[in-house]
Tab-separated table of C-alpha atoms and ligand atoms in Angstrom:
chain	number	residue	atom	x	y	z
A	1	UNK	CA	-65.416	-73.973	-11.787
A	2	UNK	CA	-63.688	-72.843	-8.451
A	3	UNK	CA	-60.643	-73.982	-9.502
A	4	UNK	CA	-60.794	-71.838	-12.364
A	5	UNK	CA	-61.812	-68.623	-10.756
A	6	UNK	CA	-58.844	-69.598	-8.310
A	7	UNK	CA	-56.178	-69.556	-10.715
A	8	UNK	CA	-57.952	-66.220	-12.578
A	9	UNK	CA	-57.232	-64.910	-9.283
A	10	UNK	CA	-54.248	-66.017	-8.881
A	11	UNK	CA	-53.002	-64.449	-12.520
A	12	UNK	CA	-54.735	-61.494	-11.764
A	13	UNK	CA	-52.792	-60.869	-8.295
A	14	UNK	CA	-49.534	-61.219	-10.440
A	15	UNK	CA	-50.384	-59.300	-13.178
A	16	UNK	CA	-51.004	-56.795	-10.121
A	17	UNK	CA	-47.815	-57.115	-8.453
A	18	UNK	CA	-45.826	-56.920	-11.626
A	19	UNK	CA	-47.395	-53.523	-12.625
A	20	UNK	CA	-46.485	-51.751	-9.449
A	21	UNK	CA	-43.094	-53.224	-9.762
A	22	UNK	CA	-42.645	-52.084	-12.864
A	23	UNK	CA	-43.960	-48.306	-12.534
A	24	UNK	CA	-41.825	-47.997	-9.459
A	25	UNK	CA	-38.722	-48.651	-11.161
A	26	UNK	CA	-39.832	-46.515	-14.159
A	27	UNK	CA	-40.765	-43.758	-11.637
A	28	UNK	CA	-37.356	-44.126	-9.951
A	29	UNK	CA	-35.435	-43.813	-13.325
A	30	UNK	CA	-37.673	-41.062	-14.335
A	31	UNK	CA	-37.222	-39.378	-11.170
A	32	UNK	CA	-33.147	-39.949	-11.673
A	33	UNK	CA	-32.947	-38.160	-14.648
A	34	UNK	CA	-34.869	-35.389	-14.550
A	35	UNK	CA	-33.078	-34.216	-11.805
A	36	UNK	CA	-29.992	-34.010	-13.489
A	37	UNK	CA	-31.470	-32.234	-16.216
A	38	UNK	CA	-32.665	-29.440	-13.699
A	39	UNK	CA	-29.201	-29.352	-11.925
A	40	UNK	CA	-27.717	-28.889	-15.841
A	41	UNK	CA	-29.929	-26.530	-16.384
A	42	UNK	CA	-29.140	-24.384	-12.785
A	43	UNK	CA	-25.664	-24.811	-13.558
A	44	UNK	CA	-25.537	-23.737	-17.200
A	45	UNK	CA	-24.288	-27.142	-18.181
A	46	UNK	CA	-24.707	-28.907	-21.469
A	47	UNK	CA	-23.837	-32.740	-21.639
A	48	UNK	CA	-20.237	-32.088	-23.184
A	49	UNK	CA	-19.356	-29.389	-20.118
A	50	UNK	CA	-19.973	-31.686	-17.542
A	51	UNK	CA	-17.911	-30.447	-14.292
A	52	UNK	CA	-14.682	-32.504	-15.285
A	53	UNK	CA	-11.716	-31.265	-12.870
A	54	UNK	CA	-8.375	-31.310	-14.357
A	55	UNK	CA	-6.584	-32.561	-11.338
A	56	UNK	CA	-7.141	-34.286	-7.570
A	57	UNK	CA	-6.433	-30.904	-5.521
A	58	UNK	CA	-8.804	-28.528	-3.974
A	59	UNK	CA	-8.211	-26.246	-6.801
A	60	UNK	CA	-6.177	-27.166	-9.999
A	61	UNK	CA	-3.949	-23.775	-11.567
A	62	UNK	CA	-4.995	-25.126	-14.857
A	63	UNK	CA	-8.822	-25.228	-14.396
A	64	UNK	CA	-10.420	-22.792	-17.220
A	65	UNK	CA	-13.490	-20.793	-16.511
A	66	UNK	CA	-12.406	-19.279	-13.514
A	67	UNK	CA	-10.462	-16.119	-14.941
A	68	UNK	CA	-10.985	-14.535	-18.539
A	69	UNK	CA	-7.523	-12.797	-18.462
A	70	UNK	CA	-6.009	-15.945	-17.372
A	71	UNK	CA	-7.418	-18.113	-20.039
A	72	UNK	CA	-6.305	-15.674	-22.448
A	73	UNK	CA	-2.512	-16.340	-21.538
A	74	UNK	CA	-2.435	-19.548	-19.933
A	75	UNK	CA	-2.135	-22.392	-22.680
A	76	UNK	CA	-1.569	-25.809	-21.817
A	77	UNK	CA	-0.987	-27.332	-25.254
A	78	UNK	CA	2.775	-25.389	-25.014
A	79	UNK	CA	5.249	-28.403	-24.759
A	80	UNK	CA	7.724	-26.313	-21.891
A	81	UNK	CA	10.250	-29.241	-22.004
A	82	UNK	CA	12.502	-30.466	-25.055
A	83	UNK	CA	13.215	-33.605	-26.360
A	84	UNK	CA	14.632	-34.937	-28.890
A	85	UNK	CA	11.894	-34.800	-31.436
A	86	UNK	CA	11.502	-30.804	-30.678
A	87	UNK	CA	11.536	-29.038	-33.821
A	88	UNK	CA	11.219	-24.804	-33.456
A	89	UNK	CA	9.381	-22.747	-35.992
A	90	UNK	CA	11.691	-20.307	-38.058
A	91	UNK	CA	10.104	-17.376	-35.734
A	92	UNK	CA	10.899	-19.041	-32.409
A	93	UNK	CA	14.598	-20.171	-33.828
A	94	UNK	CA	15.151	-16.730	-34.766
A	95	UNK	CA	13.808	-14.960	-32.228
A	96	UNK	CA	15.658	-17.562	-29.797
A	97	UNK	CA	18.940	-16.871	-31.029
A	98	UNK	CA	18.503	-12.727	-30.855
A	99	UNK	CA	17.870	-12.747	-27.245
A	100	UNK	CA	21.759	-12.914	-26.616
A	101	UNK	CA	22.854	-11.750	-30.467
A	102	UNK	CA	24.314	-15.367	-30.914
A	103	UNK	CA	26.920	-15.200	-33.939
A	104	UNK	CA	27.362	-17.996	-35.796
A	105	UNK	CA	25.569	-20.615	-33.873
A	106	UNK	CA	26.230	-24.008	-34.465
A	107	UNK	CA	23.680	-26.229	-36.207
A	108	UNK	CA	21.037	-26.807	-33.820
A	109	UNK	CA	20.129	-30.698	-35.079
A	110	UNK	CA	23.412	-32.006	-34.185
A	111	UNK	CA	23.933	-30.106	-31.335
A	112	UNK	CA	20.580	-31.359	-29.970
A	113	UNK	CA	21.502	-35.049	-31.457
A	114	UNK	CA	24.518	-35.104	-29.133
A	115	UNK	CA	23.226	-33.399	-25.825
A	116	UNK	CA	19.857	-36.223	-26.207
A	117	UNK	CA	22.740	-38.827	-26.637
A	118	UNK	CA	24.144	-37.722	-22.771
A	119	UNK	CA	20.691	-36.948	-21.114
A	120	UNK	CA	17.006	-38.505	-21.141
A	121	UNK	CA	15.727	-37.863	-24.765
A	122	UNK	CA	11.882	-38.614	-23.562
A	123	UNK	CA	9.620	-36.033	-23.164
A	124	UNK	CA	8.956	-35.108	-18.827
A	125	UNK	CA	5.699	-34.325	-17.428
A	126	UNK	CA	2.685	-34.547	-19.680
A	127	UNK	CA	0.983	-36.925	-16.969
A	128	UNK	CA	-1.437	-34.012	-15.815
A	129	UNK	CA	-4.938	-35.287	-15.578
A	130	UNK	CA	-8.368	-35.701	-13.043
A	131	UNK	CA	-6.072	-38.041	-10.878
A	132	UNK	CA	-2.802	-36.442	-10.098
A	133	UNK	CA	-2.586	-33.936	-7.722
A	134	UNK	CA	1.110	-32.370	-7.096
A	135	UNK	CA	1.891	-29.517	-5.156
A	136	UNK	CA	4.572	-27.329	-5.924
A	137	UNK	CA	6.989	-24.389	-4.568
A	138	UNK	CA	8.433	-22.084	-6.050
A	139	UNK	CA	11.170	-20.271	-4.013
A	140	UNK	CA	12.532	-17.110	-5.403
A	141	UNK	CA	15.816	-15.780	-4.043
A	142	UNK	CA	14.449	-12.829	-1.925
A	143	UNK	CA	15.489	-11.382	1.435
A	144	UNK	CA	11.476	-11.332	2.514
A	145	UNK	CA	12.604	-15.226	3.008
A	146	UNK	CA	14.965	-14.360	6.203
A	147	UNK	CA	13.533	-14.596	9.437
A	148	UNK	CA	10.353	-16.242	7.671
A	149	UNK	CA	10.176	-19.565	8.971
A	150	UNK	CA	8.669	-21.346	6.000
A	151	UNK	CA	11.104	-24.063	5.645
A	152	UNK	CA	9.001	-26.802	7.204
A	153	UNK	CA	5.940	-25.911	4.831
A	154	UNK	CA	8.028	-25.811	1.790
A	155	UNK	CA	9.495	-29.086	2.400
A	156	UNK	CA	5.841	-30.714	2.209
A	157	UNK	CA	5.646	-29.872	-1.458
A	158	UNK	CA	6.584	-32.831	-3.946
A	159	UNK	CA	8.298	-30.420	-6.228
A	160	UNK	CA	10.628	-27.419	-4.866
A	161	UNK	CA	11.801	-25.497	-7.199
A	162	UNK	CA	15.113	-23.178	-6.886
A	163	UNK	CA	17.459	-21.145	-9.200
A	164	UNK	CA	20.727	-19.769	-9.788
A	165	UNK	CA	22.588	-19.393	-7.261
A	166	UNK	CA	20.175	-20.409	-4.705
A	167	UNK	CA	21.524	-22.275	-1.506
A	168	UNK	CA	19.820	-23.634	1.690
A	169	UNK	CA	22.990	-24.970	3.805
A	170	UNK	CA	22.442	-22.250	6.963
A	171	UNK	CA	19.183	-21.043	5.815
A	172	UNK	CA	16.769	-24.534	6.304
A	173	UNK	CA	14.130	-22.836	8.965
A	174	UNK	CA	13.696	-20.152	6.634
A	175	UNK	CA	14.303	-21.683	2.927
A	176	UNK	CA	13.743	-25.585	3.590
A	177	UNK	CA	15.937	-28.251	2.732
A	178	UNK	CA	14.610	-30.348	-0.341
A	179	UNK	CA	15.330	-28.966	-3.533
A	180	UNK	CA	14.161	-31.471	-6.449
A	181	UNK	CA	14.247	-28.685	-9.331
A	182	UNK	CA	16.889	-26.253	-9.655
A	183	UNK	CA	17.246	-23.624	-12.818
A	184	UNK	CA	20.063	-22.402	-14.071
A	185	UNK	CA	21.881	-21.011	-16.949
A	186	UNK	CA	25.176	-21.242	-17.841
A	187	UNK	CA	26.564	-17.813	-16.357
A	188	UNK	CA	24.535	-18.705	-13.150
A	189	UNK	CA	25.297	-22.428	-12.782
A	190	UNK	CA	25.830	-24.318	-9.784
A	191	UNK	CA	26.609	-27.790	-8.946
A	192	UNK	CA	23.420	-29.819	-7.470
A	193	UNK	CA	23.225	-32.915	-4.903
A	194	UNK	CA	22.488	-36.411	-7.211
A	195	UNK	CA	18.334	-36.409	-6.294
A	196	UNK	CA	18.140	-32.740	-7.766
A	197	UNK	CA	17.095	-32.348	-11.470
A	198	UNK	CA	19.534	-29.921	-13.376
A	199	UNK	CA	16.625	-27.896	-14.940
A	200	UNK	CA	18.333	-25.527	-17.798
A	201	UNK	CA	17.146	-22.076	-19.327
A	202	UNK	CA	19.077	-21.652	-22.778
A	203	UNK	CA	19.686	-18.354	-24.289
A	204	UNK	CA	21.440	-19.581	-27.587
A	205	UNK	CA	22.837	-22.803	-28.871
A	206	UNK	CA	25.783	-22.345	-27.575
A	207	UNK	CA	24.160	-23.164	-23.748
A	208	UNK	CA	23.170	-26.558	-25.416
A	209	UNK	CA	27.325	-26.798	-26.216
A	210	UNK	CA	28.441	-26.251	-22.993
A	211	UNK	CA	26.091	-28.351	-21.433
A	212	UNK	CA	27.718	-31.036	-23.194
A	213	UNK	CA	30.997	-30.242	-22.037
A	214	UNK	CA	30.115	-29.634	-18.969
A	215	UNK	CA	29.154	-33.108	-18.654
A	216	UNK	CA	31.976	-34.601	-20.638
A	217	UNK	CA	35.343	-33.010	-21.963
A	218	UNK	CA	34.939	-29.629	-19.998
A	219	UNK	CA	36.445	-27.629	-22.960
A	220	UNK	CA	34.024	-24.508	-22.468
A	221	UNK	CA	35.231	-22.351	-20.093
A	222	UNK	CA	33.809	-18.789	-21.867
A	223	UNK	CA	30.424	-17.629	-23.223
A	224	UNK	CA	29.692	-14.070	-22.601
A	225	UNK	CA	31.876	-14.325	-19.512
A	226	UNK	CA	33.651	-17.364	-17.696
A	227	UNK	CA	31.507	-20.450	-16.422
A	228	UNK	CA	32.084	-23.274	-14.771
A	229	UNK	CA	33.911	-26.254	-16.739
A	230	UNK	CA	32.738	-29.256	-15.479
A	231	UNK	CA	29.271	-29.181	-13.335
A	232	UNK	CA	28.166	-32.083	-10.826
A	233	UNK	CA	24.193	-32.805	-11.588
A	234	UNK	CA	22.768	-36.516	-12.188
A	235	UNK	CA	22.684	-36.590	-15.954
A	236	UNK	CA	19.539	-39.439	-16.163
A	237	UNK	CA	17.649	-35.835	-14.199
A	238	UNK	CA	18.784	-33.073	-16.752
A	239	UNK	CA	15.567	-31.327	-18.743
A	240	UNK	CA	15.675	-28.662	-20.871
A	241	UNK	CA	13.223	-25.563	-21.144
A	242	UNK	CA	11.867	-25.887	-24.872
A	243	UNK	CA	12.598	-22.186	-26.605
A	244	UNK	CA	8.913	-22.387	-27.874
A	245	UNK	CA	7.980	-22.353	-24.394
A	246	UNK	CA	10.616	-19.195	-23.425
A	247	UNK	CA	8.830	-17.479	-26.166
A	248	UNK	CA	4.817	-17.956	-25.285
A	249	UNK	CA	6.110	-16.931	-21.612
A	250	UNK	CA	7.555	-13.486	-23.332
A	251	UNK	CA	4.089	-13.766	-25.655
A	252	UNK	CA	1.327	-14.213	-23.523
A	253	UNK	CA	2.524	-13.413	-20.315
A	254	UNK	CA	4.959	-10.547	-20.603
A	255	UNK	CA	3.412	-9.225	-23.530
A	256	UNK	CA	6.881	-8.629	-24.653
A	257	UNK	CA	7.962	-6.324	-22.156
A	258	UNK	CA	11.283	-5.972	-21.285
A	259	UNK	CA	14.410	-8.081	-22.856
A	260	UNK	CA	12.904	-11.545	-21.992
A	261	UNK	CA	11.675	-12.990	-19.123
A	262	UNK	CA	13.676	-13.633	-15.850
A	263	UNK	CA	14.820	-17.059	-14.209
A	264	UNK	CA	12.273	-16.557	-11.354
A	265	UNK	CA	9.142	-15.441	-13.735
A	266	UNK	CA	10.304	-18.571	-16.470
A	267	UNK	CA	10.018	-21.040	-12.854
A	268	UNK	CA	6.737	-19.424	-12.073
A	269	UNK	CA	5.123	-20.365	-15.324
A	270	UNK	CA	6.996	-23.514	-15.847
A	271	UNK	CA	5.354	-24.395	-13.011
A	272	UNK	CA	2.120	-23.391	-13.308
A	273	UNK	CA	2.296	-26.071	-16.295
A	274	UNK	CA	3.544	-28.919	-14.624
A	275	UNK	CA	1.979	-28.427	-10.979
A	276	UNK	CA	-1.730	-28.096	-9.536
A	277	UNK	CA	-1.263	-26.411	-6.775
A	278	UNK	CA	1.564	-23.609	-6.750
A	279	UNK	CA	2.810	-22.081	-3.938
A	280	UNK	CA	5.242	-19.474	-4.288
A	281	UNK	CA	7.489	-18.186	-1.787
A	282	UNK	CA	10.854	-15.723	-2.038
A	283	UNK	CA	9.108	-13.151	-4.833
A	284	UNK	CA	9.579	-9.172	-4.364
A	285	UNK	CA	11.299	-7.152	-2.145
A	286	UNK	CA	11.009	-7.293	1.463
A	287	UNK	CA	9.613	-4.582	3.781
A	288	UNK	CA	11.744	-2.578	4.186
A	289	UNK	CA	11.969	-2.168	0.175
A	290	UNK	CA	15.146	-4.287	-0.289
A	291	UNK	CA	15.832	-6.129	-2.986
A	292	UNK	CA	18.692	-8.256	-1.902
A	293	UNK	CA	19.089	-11.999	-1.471
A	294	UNK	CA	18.311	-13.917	1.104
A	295	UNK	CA	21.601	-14.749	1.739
A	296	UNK	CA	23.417	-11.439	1.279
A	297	UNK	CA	23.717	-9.262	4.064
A	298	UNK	CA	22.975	-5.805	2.059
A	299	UNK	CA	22.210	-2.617	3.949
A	300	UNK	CA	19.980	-0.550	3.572
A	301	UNK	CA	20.507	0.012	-0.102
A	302	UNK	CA	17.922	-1.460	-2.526
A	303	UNK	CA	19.010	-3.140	-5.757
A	304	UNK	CA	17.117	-4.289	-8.878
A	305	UNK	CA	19.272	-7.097	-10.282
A	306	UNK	CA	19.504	-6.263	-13.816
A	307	UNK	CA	17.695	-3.990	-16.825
A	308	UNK	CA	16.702	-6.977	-18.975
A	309	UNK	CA	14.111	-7.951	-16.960
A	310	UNK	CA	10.475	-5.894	-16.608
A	311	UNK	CA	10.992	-6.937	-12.766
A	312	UNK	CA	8.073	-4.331	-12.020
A	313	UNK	CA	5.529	-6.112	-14.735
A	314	UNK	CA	6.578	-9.472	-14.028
A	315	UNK	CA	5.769	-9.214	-10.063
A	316	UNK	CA	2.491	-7.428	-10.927
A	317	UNK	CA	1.353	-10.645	-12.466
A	318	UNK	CA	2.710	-12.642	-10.530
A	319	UNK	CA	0.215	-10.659	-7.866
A	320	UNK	CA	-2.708	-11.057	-10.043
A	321	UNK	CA	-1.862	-14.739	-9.923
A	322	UNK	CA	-2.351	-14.977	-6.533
A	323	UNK	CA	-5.527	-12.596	-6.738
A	324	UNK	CA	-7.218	-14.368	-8.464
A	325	UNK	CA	-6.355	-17.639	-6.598
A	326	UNK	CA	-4.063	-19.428	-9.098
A	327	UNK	CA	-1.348	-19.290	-6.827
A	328	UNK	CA	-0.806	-19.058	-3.143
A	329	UNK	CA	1.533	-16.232	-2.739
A	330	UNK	CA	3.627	-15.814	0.674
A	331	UNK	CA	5.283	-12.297	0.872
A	332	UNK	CA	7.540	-13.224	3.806
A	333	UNK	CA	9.273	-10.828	5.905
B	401	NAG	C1	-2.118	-22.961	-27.849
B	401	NAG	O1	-0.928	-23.374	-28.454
B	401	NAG	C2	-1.115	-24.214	-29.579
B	401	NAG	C3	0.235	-24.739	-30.002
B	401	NAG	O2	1.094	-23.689	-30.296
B	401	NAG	C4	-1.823	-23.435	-30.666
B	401	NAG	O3	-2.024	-24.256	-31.797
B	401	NAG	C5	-3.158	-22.954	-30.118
B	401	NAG	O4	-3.778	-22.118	-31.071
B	401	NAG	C6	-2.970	-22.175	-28.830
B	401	NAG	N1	-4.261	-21.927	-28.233
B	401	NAG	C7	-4.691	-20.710	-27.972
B	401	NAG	C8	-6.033	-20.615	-27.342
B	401	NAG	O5	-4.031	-19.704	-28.204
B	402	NAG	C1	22.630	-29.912	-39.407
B	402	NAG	O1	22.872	-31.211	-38.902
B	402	NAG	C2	21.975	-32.195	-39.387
B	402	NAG	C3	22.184	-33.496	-38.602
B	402	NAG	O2	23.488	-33.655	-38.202
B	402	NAG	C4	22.193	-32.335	-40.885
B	402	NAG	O3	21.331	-33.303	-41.416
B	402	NAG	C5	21.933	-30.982	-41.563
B	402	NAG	O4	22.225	-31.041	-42.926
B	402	NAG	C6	22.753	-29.881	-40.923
B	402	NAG	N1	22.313	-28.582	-41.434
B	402	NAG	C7	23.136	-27.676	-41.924
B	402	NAG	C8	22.511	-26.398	-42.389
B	402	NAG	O5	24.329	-27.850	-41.985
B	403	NAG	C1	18.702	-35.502	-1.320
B	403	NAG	O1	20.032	-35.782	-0.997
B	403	NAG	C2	20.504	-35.091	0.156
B	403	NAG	C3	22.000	-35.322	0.288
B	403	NAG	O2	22.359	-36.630	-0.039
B	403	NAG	C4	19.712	-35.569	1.377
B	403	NAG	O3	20.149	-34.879	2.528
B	403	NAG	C5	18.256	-35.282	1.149
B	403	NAG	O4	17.484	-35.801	2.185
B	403	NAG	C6	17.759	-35.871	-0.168
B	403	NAG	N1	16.429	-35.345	-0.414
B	403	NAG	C7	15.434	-36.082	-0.841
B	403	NAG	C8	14.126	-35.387	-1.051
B	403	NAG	O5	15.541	-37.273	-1.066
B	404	NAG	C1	34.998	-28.956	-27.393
B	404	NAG	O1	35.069	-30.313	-27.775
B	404	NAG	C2	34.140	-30.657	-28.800
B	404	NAG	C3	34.180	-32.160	-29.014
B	404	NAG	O2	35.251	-32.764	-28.374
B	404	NAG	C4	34.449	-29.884	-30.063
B	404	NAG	O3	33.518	-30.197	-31.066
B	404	NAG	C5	34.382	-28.385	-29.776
B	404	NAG	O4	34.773	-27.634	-30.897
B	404	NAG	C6	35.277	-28.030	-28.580
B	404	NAG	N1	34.985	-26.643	-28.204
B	404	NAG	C7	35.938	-25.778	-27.843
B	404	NAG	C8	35.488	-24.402	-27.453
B	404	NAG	O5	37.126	-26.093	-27.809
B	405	NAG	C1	-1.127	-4.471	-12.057
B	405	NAG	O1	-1.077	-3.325	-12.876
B	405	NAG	C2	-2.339	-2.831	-13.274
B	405	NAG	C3	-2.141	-1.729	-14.302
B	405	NAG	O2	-1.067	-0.905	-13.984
B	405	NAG	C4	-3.096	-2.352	-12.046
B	405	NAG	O3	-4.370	-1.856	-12.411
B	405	NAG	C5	-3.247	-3.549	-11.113
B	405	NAG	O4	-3.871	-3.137	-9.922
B	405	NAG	C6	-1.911	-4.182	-10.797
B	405	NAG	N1	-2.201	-5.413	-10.076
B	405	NAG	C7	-1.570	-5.765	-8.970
B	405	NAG	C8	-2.035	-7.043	-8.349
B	405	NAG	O5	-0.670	-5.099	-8.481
């Protein structure tokens, strides 16, 4: 009989401990849970909103919900680069080919068949995601960049971008040194060290043409003016600026102001697409008021390079990008 009550006892005492075990856990699991449900519901959350940064920096350009008028313009689904297997609506073809009144433009397949035959046919820079985080400078061609001393910080970047006729041999304390993007067009080309990628704007067909022969024969010498025959660039680093993405910068972001968008403003945006962090230096005149570059040595007499561009518009959004905190804006000197 003792024996039995023992090992009654003995069940008992484990039935015991099990219980508690068991409500602990469930209260721990419980607990778990409905805490997240109250932080959801403080932060407005549902389960498919979750906060899911789109990149590794402090703050990523192409985060949504931070800026109404910025998510109205800023779409990331716009392919900016070509490749091979770009294909342009009738409306982007056409409106492409007005921007310099192109007569009688070649066909556009073949031309494209060749030029993907000399440079890398594969589509650049779609890696974006919660893991990558790449900094990225802009440098415009201003005189506020003389006397600045950013050339240390803008080295630090993993992309620098530069256009035209941009140079930094004399200028390095001011400018920096590295240079792994630079834009150009044909009337503004340049040649470009072997790590530099040759990034190019076209206007019209015919920029596609002569960056063929500028890599091979060097037969054309003319477009709207002379340019340069032959140009040194790595070929294996050429990309191309996709003319559906020329046109959403002109749609959403320019509103259609002015002839079409300038080298400086098409970097800015590019940019803002490929990058997570943008910092832009070189933009606007300097303090005086001047317009000139940073390399020119121009008086006192201010200059607005040319009338196709809304220059005023397309530095008052680049301001409201740095106002709102997309971009880190340095005004220089
Ligand atoms: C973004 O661009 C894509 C491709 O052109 C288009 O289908 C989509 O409607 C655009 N999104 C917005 C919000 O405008
Ligand atoms: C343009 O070139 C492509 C490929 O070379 C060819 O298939 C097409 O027929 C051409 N189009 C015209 C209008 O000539
Ligand atoms: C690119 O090449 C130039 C000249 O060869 C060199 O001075 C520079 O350090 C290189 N830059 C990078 C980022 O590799
Ligand atoms: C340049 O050469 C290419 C091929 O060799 C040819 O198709 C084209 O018509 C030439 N262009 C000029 C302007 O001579
Ligand atoms: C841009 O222009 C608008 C309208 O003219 C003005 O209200 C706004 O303050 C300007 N923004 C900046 C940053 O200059």
């Amino acid at each position: 009989m003792l024996w039995v009550m023992q090992r009654k006892q003995k069940v008992l005492i484990l039935l015991c401990f099990f219980l508690t075990l068991t409500s602990i856990v469930l209260r721990y699991s419980y607990h778990e849970s409905s805490s997240m449900y109250y932080l959801n519901i403080l932060h407005g959350w549902s389960d498919s909103t979750l906060p899911n940064k789109p990149c590794a920096c402090e703050h990523c350009v192409s985060e949504a919900h931070t800026s109404p008028w910025f998510d109205e313009r800023f779409n990331h689904s716009i392919r900016p680069l070509m490749s091979e297997n770009t294909v342009l609506s009738e409306d982007t073809y056409i409106w492409w080919q007005m921007l310099q009144r192109a007569k009688d433009p070649a066909n556009l397949t073949a031309v494209m068949k060749e030029l993907f035959n000399i440079i890398p046919s594969k589509e650049m820079y779609l890696d974006w995601g919660a893991s990558r985080c790449r900094k990225c400078a802009v440098i415009g061609n201003s005189g506020n960049l003389k006397g600045s001393s950013y050339g240390s910080q803008i080295d630090l970047n993993d992309f620098v971008f530069r256009m035209n006729r941009a140079i930094t041999a004399g200028y390095e304390k001011d400018v920096g040194s590295k240079t792994t993007h630079h834009f150009m067009y044909p009337e503004s080309a340049k040649h470009l060290q072997a790590n530099t990628s040759l990034v190019l704007i076209p206007f019209k067909t015919l920029d596609l043409q002569w960056l063929v022969s500028a890599l091979t024969t060097g037969n054309i010498t003319q477009t709207y003016t002379r340019v340069l025959a032959k140009i040194t660039a790595s070929k294996d680093k050429i990309l191309i600026i996709n003319p559906t993405f020329f046109k959403y910068v002109d749609d959403n972001w320019l509103e259609n102001r002015g002839g079409y968008p300038s080298t400086g403003f098409m970097t800015l945006i590019f940019a803002m697409h490929i990058c997570d962090e943008l910092n832009v230096y070189g933009f606007g005149a300097n303090s005086e008021g001047n317009w000139h570059h940073y390399w020119e040595n121009i008086g006192g007499g201010a200059f607005r390079q040319t009338g196709v561009h809304d220059g005023d518009y397309e530095y008052n959004i680049t301001r409201t990008l740095s106002s709102i905190g997309k971009i880190n804006f340095f005004k220089g000197t």
